[in-house]
PDB file of C-alpha atoms in Angstrom:
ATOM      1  CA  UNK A  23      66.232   5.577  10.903  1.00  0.00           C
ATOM      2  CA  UNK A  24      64.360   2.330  10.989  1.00  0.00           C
ATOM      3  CA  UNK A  25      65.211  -0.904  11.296  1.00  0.00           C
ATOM      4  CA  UNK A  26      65.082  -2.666   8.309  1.00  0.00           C
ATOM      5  CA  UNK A  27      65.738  -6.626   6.863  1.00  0.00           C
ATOM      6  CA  UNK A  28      68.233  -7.342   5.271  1.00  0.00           C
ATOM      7  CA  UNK A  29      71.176 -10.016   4.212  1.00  0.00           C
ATOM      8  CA  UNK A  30      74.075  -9.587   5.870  1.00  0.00           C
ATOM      9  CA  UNK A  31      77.618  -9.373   4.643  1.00  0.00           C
ATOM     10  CA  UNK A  32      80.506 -11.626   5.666  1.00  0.00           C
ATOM     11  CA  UNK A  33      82.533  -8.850   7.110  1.00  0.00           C
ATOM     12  CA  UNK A  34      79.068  -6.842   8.793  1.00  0.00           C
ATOM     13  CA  UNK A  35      78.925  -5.909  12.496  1.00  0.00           C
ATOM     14  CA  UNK A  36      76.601  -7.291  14.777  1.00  0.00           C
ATOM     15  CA  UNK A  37      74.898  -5.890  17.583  1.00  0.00           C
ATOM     16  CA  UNK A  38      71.487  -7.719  18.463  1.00  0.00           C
ATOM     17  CA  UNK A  39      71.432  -9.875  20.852  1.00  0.00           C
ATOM     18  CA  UNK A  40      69.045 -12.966  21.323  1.00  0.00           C
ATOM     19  CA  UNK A  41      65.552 -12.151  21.433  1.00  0.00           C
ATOM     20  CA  UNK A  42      63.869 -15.371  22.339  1.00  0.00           C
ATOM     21  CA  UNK A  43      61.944 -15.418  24.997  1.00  0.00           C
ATOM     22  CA  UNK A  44      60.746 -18.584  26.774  1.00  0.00           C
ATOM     23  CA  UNK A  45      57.331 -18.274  28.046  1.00  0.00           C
ATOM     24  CA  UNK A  46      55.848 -20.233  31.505  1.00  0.00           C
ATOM     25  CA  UNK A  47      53.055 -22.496  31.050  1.00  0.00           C
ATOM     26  CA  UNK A  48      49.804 -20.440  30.613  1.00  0.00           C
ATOM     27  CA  UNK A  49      47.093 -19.035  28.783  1.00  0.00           C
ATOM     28  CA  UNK A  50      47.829 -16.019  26.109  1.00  0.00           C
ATOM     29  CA  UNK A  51      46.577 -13.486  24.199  1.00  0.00           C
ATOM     30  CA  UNK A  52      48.210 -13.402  20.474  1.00  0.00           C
ATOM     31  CA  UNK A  53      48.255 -11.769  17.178  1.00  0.00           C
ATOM     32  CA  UNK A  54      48.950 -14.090  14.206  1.00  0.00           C
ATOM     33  CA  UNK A  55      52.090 -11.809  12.418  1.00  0.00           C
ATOM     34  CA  UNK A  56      52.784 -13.925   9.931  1.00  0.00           C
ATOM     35  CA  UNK A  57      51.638 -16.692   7.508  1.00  0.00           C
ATOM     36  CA  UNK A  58      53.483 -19.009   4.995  1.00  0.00           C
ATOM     37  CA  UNK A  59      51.896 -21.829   2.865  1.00  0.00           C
ATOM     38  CA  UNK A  60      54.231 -24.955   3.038  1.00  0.00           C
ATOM     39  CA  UNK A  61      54.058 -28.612   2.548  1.00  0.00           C
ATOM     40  CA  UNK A  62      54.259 -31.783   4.935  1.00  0.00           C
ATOM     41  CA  UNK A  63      56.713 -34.064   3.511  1.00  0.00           C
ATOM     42  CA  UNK A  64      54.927 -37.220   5.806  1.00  0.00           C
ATOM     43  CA  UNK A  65      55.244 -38.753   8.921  1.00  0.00           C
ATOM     44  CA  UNK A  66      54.790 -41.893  10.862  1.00  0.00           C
ATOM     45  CA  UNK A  67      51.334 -40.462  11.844  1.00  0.00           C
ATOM     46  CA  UNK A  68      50.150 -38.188   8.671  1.00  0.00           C
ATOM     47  CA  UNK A  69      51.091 -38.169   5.556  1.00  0.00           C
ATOM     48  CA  UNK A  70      52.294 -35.949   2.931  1.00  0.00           C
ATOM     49  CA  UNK A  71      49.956 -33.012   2.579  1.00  0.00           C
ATOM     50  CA  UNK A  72      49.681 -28.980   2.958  1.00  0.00           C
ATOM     51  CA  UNK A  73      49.948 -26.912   5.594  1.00  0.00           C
ATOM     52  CA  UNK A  74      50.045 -23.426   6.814  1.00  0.00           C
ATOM     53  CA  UNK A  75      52.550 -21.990   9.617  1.00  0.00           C
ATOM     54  CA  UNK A  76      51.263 -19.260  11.273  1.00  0.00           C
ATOM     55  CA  UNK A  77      53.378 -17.003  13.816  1.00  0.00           C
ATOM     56  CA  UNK A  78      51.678 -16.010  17.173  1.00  0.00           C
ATOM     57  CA  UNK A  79      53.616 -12.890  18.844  1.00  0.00           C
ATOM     58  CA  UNK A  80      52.581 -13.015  22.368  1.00  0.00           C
ATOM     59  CA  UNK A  81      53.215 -10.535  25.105  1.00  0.00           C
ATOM     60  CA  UNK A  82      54.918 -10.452  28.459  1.00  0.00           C
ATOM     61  CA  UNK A  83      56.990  -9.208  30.807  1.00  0.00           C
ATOM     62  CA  UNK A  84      60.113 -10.230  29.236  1.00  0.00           C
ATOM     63  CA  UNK A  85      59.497  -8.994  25.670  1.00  0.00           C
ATOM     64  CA  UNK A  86      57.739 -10.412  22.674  1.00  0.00           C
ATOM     65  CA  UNK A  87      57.914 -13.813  22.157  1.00  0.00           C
ATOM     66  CA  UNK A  88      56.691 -15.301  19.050  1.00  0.00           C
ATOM     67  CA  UNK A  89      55.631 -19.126  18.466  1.00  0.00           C
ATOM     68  CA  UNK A  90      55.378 -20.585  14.862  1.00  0.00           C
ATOM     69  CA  UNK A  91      52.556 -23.144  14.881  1.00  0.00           C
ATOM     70  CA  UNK A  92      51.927 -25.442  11.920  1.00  0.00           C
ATOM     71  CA  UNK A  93      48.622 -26.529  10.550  1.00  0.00           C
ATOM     72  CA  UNK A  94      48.194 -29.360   8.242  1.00  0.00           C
ATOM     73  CA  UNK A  95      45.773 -29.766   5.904  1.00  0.00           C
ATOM     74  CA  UNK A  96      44.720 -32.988   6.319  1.00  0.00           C
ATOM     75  CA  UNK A  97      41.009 -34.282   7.386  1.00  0.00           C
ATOM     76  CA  UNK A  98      42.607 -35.992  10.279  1.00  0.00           C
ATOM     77  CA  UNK A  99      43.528 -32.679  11.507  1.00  0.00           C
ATOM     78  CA  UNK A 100      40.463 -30.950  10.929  1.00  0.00           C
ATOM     79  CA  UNK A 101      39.541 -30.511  14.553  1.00  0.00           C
ATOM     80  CA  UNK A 102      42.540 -28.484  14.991  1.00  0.00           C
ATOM     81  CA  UNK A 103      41.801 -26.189  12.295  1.00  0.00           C
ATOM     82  CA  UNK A 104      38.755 -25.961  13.666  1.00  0.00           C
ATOM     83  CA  UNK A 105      39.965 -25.025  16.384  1.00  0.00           C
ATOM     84  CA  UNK A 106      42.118 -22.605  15.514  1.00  0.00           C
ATOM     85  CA  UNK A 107      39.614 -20.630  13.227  1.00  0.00           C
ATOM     86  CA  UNK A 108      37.196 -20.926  15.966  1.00  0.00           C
ATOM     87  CA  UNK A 109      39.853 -18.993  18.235  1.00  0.00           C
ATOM     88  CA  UNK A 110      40.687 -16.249  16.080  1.00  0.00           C
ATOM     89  CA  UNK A 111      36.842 -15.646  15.768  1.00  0.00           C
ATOM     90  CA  UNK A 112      36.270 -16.743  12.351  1.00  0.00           C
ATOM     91  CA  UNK A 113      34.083 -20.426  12.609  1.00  0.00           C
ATOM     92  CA  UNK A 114      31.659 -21.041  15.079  1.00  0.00           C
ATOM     93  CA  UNK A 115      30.347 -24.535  16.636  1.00  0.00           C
ATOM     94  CA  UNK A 116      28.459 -27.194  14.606  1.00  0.00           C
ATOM     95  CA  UNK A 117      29.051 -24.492  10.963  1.00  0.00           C
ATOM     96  CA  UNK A 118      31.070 -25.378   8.220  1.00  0.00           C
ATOM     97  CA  UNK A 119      33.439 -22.576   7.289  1.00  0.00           C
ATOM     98  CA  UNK A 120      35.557 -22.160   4.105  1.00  0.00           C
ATOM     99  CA  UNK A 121      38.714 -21.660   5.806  1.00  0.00           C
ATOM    100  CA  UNK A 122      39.854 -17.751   4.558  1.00  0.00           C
ATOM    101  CA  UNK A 123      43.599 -17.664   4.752  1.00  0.00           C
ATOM    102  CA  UNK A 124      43.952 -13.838   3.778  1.00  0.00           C
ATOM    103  CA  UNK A 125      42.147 -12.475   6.972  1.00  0.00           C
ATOM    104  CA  UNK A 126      44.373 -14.758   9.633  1.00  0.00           C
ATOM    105  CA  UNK A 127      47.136 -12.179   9.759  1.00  0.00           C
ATOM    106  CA  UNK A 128      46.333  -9.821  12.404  1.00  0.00           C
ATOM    107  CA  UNK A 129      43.376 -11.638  13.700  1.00  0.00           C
ATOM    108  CA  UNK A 130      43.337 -11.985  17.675  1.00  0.00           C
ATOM    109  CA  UNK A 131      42.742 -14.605  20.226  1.00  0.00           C
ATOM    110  CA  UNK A 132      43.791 -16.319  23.181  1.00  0.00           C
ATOM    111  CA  UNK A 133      45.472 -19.555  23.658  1.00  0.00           C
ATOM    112  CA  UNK A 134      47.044 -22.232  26.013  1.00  0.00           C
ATOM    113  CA  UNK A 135      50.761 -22.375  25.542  1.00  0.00           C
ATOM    114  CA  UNK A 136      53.080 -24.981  27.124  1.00  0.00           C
ATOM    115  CA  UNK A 137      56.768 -25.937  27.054  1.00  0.00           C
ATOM    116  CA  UNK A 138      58.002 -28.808  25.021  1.00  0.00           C
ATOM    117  CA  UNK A 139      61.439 -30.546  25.864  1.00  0.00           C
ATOM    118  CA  UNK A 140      63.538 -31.811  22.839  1.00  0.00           C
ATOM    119  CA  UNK A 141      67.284 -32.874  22.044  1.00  0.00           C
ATOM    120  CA  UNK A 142      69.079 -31.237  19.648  1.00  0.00           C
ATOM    121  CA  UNK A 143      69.929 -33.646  17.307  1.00  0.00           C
ATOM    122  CA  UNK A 144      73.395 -32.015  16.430  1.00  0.00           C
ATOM    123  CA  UNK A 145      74.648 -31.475  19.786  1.00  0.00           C
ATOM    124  CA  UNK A 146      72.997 -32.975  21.732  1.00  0.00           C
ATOM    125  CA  UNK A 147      71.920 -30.106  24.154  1.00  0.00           C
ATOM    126  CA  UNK A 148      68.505 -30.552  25.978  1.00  0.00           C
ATOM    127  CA  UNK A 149      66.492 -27.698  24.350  1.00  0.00           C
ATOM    128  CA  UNK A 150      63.041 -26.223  25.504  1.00  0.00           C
ATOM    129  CA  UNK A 151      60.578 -24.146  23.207  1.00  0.00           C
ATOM    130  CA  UNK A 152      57.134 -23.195  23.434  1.00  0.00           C
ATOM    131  CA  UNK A 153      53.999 -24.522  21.596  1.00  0.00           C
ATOM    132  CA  UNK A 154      50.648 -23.641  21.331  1.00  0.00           C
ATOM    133  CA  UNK A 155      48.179 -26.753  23.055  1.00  0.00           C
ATOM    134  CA  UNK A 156      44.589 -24.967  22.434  1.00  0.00           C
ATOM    135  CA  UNK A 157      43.400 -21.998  21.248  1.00  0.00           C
ATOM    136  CA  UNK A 158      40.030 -20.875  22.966  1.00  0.00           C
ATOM    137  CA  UNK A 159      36.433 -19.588  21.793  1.00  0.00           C
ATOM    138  CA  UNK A 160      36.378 -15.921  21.771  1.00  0.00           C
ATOM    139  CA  UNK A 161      34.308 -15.184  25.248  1.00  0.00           C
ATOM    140  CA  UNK A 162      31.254 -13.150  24.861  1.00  0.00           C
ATOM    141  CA  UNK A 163      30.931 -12.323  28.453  1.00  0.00           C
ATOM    142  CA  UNK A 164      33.028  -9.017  28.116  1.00  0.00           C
ATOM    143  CA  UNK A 165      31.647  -8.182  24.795  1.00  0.00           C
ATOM    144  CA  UNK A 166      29.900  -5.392  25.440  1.00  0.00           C
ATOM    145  CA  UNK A 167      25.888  -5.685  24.738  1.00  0.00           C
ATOM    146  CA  UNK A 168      23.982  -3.393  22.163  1.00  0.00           C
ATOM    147  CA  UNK A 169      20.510  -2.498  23.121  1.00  0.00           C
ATOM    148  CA  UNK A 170      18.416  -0.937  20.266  1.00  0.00           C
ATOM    149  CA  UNK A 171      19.053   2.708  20.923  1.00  0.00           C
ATOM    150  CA  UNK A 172      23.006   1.783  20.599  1.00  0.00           C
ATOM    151  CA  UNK A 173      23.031   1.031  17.298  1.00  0.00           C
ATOM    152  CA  UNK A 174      25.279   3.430  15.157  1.00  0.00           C
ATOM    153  CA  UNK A 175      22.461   2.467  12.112  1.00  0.00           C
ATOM    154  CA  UNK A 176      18.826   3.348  12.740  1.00  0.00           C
ATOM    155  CA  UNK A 177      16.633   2.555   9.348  1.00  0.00           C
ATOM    156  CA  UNK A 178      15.267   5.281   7.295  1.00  0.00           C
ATOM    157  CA  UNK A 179      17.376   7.780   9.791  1.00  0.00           C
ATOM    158  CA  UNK A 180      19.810   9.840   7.557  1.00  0.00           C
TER     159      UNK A 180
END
């Protein structure tokens, strides 16, 4: 039977344990798995405005790990979308792109991740979590190359 989502009821059993996975500084291969449209509500350094949180589910040794990375819409951050897009293959250098929200889940890319300290602001505890620093340019040097005579299409050939 497969695992499904589901509330839970006060008096349910529980049987999963934690699946969060911490991952060492390094570069990464994801999958975006997710997408939700939210808002900023401000900050010292931007203020109020959209933005989109994206989840990256990453491989490794010690199971999936997934990182939710927020995007704001804001022209100050547009360098970071760029960014982004440009990783998961859809905007290249120096074009304009109208960003296309509906193909980012499942789209591919690499990226650098790195581990950010914080304080829980409840307890106190020293927490650590992962965020994403970069994402890269897809590289073209393992893309394989077509000659003429590899192409599936050949004009007037039926």
């Amino acid at each position: 039977m497969a695992e499904f989502e589901r509330e839970l009821n006060w008096d349910d059993e529980i049987v999963k344990d934690s699946d969060f996975v911490l991952l060492p500084e390094g570069d990464y291969d994801f999958r975006v798995t997710a997408f939700e449209r939210g808002r900023h509500n401000g900050s010292e350094k931007l203020p109020p405005c959209n933005k989109a949180v994206v989840t990256l589910e990453i491989d490794s040794p010690d199971g999936k790990a997934y990182i939710k990375h927020n995007l704001f819409l804001h022209s100050r951050c547009e360098g970071l979308l760029s960014n982004f897009f440009t990783g998961i293959g859809q905007k290249k250098h120096g074009e304009p792109l109208k960003m296309n929200w509906n193909t980012v889940i499942g789209s591919t890319g690499r990226c650098k991740v790195t581990i950010r300290n914080w304080k829980n602001t409840k307890t106190g505890e020293d927490m650590q979590s992962n965020e994403v620093k970069k994402f890269y340019e897809p590289s073209t040097e393992n893309s394989p190359k077509l000659e003429p005579d590899d192409y599936p299409f050949k004009p007037g050939v039926f």
